[in-house]
Short mmCIF file of N, CA and C in Angstrom, two decimals:
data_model
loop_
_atom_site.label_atom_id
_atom_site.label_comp_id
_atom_site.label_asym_id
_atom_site.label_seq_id
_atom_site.Cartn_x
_atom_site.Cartn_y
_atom_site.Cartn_z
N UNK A 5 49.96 -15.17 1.24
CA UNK A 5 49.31 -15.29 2.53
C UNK A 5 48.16 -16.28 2.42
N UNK A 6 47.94 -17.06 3.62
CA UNK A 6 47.25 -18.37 3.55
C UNK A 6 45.93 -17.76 4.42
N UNK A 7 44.90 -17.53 4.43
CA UNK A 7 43.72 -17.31 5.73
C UNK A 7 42.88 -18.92 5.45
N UNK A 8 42.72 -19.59 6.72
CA UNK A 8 41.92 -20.29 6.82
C UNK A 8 40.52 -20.04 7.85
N UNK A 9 39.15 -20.30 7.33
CA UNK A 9 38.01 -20.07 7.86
C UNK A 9 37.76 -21.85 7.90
N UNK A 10 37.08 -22.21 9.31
CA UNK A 10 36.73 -23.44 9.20
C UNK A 10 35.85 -23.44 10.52
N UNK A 11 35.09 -24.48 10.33
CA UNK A 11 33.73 -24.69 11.57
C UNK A 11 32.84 -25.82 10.94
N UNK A 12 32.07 -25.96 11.51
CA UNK A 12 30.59 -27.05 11.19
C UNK A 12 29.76 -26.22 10.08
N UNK A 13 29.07 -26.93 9.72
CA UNK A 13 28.36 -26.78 8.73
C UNK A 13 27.71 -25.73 9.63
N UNK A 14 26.65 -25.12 8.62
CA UNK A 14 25.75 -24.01 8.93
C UNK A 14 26.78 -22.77 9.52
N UNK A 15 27.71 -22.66 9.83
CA UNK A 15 28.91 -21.69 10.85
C UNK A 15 28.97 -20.89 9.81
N UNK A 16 28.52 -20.21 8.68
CA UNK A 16 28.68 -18.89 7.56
C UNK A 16 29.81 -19.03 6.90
N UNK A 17 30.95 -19.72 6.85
CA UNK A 17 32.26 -20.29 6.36
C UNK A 17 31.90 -19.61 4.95
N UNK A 18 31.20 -20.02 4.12
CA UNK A 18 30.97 -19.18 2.48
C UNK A 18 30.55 -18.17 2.88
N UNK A 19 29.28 -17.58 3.26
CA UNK A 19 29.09 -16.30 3.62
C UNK A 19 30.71 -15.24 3.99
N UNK A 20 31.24 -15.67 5.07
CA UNK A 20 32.37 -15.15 5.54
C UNK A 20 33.08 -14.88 4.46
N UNK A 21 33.44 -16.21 3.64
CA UNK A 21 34.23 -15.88 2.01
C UNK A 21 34.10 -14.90 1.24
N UNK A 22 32.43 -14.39 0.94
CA UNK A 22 31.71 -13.53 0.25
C UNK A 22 32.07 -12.40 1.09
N UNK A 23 31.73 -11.78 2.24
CA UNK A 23 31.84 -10.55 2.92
C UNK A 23 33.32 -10.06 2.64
N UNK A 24 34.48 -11.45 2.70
CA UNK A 24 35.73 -11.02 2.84
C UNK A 24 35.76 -10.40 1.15
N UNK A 25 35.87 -11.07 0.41
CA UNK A 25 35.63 -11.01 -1.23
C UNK A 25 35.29 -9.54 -1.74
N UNK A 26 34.17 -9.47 -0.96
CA UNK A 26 33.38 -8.02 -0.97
C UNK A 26 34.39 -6.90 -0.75
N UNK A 27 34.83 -7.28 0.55
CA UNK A 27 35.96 -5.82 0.56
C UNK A 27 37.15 -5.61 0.03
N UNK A 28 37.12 -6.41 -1.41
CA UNK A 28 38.40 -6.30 -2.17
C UNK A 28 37.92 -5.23 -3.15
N UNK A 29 38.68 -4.21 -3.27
CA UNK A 29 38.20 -3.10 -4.57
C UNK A 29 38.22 -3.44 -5.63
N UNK A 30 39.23 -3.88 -6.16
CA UNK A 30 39.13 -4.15 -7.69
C UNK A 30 38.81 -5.74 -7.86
N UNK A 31 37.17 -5.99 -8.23
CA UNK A 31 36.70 -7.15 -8.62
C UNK A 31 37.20 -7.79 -9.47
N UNK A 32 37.58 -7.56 -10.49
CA UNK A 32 38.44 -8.71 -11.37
C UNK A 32 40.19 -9.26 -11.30
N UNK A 33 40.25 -9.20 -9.77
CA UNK A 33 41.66 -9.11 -9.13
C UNK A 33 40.72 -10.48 -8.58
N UNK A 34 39.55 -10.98 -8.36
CA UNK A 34 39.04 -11.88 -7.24
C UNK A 34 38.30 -13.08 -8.23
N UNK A 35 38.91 -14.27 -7.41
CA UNK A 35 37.96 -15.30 -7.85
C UNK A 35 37.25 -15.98 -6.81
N UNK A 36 36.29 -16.91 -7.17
CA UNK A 36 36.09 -17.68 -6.34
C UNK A 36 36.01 -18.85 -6.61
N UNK A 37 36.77 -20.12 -6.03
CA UNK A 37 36.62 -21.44 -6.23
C UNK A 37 35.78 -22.48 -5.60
N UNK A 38 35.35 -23.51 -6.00
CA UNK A 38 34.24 -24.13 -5.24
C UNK A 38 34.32 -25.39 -6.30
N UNK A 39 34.52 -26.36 -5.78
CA UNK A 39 34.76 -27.71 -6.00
C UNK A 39 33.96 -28.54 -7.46
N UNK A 40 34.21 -28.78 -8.21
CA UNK A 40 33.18 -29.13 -9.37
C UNK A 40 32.12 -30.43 -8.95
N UNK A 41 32.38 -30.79 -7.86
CA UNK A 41 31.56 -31.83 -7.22
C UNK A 41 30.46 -31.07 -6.16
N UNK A 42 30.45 -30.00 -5.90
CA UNK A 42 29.48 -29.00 -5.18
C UNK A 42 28.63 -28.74 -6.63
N UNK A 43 27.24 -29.37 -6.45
CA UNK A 43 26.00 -29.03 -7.53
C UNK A 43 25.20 -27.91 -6.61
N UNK A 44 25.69 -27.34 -5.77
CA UNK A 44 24.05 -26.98 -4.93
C UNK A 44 23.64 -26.01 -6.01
N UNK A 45 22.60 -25.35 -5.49
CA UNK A 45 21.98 -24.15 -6.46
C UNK A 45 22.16 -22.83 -5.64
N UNK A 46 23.09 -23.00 -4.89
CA UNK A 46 23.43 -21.93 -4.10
C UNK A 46 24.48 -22.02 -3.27
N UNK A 47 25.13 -20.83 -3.50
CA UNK A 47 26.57 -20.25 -2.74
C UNK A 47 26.62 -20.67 -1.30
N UNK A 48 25.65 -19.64 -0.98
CA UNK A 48 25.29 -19.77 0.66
C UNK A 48 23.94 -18.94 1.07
N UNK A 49 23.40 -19.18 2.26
CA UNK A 49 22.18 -19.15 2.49
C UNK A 49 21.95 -17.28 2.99
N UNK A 50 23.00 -16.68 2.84
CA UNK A 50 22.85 -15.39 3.88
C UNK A 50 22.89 -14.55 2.08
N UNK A 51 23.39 -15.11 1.40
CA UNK A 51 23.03 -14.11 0.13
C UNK A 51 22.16 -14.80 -1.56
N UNK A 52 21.80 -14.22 -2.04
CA UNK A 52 21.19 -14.68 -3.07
C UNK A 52 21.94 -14.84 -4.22
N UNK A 53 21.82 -15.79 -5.47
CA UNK A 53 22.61 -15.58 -6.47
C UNK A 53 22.92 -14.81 -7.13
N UNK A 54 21.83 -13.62 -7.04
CA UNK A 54 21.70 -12.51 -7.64
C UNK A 54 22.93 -10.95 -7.26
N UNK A 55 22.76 -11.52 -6.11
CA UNK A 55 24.02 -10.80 -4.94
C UNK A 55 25.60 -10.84 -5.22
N UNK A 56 25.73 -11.73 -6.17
CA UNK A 56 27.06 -12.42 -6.47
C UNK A 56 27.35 -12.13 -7.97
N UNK A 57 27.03 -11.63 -8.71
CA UNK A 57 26.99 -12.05 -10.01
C UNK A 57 28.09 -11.27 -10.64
N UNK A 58 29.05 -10.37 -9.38
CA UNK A 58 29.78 -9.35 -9.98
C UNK A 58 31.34 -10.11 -9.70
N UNK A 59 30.96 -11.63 -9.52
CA UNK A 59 31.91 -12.17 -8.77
C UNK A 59 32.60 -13.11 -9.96
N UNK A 60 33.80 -13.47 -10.15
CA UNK A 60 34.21 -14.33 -11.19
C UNK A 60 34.28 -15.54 -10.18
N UNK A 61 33.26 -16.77 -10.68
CA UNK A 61 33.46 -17.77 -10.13
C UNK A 61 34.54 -18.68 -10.81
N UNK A 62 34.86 -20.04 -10.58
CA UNK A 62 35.61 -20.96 -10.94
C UNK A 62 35.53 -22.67 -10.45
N UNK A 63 36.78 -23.34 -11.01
CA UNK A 63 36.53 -24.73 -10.30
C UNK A 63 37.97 -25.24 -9.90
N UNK A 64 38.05 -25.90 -10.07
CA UNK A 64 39.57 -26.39 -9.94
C UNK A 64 40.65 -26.46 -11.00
N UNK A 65 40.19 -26.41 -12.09
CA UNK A 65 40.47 -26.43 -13.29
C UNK A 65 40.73 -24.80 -13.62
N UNK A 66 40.21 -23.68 -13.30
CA UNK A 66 40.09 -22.14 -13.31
C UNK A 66 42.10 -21.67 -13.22
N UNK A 67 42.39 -21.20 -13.84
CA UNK A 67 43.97 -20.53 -14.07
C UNK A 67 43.81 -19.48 -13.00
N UNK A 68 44.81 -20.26 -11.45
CA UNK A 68 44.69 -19.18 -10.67
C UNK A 68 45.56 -17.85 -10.76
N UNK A 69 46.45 -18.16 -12.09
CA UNK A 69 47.96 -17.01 -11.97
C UNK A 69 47.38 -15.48 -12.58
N UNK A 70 46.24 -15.72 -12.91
CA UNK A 70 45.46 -14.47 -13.34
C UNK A 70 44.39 -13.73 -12.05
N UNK A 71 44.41 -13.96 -11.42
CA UNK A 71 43.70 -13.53 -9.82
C UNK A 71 45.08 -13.38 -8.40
N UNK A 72 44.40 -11.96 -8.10
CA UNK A 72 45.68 -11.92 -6.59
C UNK A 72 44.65 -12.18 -5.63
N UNK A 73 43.58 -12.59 -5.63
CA UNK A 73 42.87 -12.55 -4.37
C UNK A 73 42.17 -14.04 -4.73
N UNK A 74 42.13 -14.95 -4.23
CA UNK A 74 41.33 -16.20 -4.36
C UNK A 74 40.98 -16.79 -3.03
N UNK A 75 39.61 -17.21 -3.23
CA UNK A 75 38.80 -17.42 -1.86
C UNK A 75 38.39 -19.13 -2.79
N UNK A 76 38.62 -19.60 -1.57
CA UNK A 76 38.67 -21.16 -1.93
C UNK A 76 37.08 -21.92 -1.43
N UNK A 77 36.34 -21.86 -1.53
CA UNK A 77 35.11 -22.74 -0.35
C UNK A 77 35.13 -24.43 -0.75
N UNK A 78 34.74 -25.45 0.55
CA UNK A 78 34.86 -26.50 0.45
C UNK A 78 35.69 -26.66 0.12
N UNK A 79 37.28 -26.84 1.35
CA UNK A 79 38.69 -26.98 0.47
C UNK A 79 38.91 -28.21 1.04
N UNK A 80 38.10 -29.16 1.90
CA UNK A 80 38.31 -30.48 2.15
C UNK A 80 37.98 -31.64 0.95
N UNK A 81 37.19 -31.23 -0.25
CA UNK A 81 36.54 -31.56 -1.15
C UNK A 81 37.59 -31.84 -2.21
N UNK A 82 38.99 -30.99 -2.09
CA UNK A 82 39.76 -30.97 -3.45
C UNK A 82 41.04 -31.82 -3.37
N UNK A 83 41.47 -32.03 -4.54
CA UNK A 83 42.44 -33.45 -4.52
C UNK A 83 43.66 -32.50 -4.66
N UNK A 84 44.64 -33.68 -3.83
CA UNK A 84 45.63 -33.06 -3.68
C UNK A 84 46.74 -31.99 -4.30
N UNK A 85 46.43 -33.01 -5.48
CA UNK A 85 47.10 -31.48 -6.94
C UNK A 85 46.62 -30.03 -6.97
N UNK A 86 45.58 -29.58 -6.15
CA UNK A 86 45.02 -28.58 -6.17
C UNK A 86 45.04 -27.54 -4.89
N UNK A 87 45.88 -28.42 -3.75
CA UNK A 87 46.16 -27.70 -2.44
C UNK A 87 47.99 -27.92 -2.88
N UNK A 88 48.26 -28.33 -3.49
CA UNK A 88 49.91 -28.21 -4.15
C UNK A 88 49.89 -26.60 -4.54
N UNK A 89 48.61 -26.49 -5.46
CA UNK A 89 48.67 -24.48 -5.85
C UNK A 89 48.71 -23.59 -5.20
N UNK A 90 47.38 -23.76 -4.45
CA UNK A 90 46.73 -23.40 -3.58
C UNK A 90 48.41 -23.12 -2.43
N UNK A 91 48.83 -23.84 -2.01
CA UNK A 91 50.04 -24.01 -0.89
C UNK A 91 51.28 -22.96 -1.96
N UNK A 92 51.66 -23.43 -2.56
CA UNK A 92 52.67 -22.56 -3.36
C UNK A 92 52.26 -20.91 -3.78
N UNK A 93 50.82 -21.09 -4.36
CA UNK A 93 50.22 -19.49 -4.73
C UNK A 93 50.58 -18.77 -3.11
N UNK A 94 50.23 -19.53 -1.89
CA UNK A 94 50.02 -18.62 -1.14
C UNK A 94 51.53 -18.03 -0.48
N UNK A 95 52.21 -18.98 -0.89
CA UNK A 95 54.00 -17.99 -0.68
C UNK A 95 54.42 -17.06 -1.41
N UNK A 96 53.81 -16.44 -1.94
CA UNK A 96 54.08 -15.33 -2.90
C UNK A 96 53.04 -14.18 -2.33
N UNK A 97 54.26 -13.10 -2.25
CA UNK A 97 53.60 -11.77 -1.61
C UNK A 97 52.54 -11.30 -1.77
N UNK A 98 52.40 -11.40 -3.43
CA UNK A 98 51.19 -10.46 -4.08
C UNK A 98 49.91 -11.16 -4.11
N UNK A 99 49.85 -12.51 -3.57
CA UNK A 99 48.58 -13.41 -3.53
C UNK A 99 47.82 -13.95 -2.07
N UNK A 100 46.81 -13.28 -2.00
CA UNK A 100 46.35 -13.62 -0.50
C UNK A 100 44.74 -14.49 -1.16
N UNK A 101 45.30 -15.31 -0.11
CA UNK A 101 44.36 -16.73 -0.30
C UNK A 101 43.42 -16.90 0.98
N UNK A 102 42.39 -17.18 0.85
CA UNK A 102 41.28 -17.42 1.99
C UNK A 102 40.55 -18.98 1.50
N UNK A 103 40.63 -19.86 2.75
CA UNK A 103 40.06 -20.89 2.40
C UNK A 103 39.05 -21.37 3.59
N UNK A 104 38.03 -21.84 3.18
CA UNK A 104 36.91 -22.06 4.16
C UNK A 104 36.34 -23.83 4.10
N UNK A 105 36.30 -24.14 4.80
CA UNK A 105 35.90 -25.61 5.06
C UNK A 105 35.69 -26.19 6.39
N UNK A 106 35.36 -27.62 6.47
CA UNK A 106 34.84 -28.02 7.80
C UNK A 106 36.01 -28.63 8.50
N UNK A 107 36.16 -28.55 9.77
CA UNK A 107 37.13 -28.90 10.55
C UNK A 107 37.09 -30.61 10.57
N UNK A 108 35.90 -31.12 10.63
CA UNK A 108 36.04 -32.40 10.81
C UNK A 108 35.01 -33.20 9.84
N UNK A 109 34.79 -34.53 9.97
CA UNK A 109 33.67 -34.86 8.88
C UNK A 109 33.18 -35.25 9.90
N UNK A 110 31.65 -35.86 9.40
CA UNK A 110 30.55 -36.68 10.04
C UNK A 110 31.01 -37.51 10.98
N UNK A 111 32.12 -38.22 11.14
CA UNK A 111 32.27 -38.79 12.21
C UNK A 111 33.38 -38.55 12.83
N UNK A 112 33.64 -37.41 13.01
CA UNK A 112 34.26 -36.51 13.83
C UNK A 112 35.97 -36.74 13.47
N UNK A 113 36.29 -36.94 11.81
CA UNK A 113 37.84 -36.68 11.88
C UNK A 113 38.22 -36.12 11.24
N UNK A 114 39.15 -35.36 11.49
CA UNK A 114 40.10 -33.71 10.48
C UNK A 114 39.93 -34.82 9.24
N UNK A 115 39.95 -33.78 8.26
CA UNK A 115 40.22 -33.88 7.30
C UNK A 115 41.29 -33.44 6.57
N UNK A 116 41.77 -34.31 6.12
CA UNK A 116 43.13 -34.58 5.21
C UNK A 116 44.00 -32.87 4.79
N UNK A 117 42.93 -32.50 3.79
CA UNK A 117 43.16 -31.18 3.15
C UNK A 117 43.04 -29.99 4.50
N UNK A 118 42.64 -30.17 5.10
CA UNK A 118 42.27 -29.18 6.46
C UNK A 118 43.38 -29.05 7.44
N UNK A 119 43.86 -30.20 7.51
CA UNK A 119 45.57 -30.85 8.64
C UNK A 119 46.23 -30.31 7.76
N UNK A 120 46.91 -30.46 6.39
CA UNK A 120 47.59 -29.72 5.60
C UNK A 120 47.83 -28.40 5.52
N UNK A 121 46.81 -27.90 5.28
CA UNK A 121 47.09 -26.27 5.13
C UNK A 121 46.91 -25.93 6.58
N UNK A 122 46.60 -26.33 7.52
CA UNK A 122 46.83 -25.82 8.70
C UNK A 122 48.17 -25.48 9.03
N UNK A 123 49.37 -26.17 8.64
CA UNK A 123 50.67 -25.68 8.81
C UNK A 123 51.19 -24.35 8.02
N UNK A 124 50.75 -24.43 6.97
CA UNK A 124 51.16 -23.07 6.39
C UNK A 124 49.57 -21.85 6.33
N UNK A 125 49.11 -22.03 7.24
CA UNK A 125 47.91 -20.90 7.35
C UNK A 125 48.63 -19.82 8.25
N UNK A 126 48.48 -18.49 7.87
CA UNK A 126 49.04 -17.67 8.15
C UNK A 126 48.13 -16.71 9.36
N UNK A 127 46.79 -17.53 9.28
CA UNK A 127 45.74 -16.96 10.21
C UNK A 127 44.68 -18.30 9.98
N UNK A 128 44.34 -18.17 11.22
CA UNK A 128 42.74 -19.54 11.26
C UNK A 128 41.91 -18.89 11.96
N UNK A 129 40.61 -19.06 11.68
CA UNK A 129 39.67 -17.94 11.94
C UNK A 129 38.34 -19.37 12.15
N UNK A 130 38.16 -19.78 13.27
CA UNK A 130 36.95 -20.44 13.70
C UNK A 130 35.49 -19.99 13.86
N UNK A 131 34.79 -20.90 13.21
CA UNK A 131 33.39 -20.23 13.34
C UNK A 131 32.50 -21.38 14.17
N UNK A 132 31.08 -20.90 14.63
CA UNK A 132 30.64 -21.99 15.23
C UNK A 132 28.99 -21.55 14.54
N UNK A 133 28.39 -22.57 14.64
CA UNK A 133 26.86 -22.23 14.03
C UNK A 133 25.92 -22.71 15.68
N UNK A 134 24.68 -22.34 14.88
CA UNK A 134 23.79 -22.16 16.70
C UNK A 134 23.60 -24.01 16.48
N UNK A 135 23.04 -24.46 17.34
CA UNK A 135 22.89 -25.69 17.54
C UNK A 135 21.14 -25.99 17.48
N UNK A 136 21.05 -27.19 16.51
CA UNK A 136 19.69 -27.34 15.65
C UNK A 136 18.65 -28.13 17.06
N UNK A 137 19.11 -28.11 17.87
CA UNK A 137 18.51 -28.93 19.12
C UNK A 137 17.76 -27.99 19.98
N UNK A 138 18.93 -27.45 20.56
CA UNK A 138 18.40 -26.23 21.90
C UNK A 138 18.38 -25.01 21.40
N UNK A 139 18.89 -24.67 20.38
CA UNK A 139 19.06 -23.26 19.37
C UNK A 139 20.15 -22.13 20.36
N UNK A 140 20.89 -22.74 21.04
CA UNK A 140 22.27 -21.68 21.74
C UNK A 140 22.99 -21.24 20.50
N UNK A 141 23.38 -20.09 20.61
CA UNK A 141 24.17 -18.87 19.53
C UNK A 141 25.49 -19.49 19.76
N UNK A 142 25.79 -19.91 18.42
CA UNK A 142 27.41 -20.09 18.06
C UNK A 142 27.80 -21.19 19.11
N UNK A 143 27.03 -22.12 19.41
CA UNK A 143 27.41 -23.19 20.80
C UNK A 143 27.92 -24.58 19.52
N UNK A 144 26.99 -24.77 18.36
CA UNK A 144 27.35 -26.40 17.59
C UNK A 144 29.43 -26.32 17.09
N UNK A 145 29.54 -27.58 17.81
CA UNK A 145 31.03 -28.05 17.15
C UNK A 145 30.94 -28.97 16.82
N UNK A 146 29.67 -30.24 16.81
CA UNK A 146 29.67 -31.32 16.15
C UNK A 146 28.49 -31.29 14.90
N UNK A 147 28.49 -32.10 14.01
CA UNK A 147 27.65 -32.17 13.07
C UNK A 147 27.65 -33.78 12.73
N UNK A 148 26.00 -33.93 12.36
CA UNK A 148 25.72 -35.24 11.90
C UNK A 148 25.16 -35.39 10.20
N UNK A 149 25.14 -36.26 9.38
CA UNK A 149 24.61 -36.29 7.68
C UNK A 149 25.42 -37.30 7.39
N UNK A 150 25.27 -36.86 6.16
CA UNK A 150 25.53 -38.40 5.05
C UNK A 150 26.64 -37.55 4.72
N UNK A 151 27.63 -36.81 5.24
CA UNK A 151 29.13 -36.19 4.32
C UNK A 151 29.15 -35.46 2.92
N UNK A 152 27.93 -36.04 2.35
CA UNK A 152 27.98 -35.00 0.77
C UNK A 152 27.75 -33.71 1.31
N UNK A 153 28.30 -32.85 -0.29
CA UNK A 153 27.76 -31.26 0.09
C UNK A 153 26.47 -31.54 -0.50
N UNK A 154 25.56 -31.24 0.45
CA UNK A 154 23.68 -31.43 0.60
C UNK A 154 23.69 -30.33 1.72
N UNK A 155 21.82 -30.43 1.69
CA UNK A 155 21.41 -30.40 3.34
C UNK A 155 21.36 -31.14 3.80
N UNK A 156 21.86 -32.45 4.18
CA UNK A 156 21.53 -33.46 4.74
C UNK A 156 22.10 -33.75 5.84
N UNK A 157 21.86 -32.82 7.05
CA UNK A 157 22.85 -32.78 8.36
C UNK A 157 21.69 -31.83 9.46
N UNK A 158 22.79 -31.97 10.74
CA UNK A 158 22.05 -31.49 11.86
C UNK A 158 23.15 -30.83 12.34
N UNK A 159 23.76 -29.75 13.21
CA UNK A 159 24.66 -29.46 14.11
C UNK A 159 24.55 -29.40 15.47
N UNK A 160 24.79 -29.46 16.44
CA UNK A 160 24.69 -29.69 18.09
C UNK A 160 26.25 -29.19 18.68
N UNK A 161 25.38 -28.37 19.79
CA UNK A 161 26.56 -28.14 20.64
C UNK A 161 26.67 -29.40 21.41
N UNK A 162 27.97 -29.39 22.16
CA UNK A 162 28.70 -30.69 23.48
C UNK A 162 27.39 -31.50 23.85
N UNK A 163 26.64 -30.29 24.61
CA UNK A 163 25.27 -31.00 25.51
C UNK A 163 24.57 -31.87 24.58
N UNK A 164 24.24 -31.05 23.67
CA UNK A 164 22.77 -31.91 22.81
C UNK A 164 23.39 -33.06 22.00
N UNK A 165 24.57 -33.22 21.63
CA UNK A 165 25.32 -33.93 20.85
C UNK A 165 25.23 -35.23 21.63
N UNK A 166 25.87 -35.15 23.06
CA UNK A 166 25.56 -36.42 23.91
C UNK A 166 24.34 -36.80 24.21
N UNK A 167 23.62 -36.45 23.88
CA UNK A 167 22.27 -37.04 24.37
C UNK A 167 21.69 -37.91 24.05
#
């Protein structure tokens, strides 16, 4: 089974990963993947590192045939040999896959890895973050930055985006 989580930056997309993660019982059934080109010093902003530590992390390189539960974050980030697994792991009964990433980049186009697994996602689950302008709840679908994983961005709903 394929779950895809996707939205603009700031939209909880890792958080969401973590909560889902959380309600798996047996922890060493769970990994988590996250791109070896993601340096941040943090997961995500709604939990601490400290919060996580019961979690087996990984990279792309990580042997997924030893985990039935794998939560993918930043899956626009990974090269194609790695959504080949990712796509095959998730046709097999006993492996449920959750992947979280951004719907579009900085200048507003799907991304490659995102159009892909959209055909075999077995659920898509949209998120929206508040908008850094007027501060409306869950209103931003566009985002502006330099495309690295940084802080280096803004999000805006429709209105503030045109302005």
């Amino acid at each position: 089974m394929l779950k895809m989580i996707l939205g603009t930056m700031k939209a909880g997309k890792s958080a969401k990963l973590i909560d889902e993660a959380s309600n798996i019982l047996f922890q060493d059934e769970v990994v988590i993947i996250r791109p070896s080109c993601d340096t941040r010093e943090f997961f995500t902003r709604k939990y601490k590192n400290d919060d996580l530590k019961n979690f087996n992390f990984g990279n792309e390189n990580t042997n997924l045939s030893l985990y039935r539960f794998i939560f993918v974050d930043e899956v626009q980030f990974f090269k194609k040999d790695f959504l080949k697994k990712i796509i095959n792991l998730s046709r097999k009964k006993e492996v449920f896959i959750t992947v979280a990433g951004l719907l579009n980049d900085v200048k507003g186009n799907a991304w490659d890895n995102v159009e892909t697994l959209k055909s075999y996602a077995d659920e898509i689950l949209h998120l929206k973050a508040d908008c850094d302008r007027c501060g409306k709840k869950e209103s931003a679908i566009f985002h502006i930055g330099d495309g690295g994983i940084n802080n280096n961005y803004f999000v805006f709903c429709e209105e503030c985006y045109n302005v």
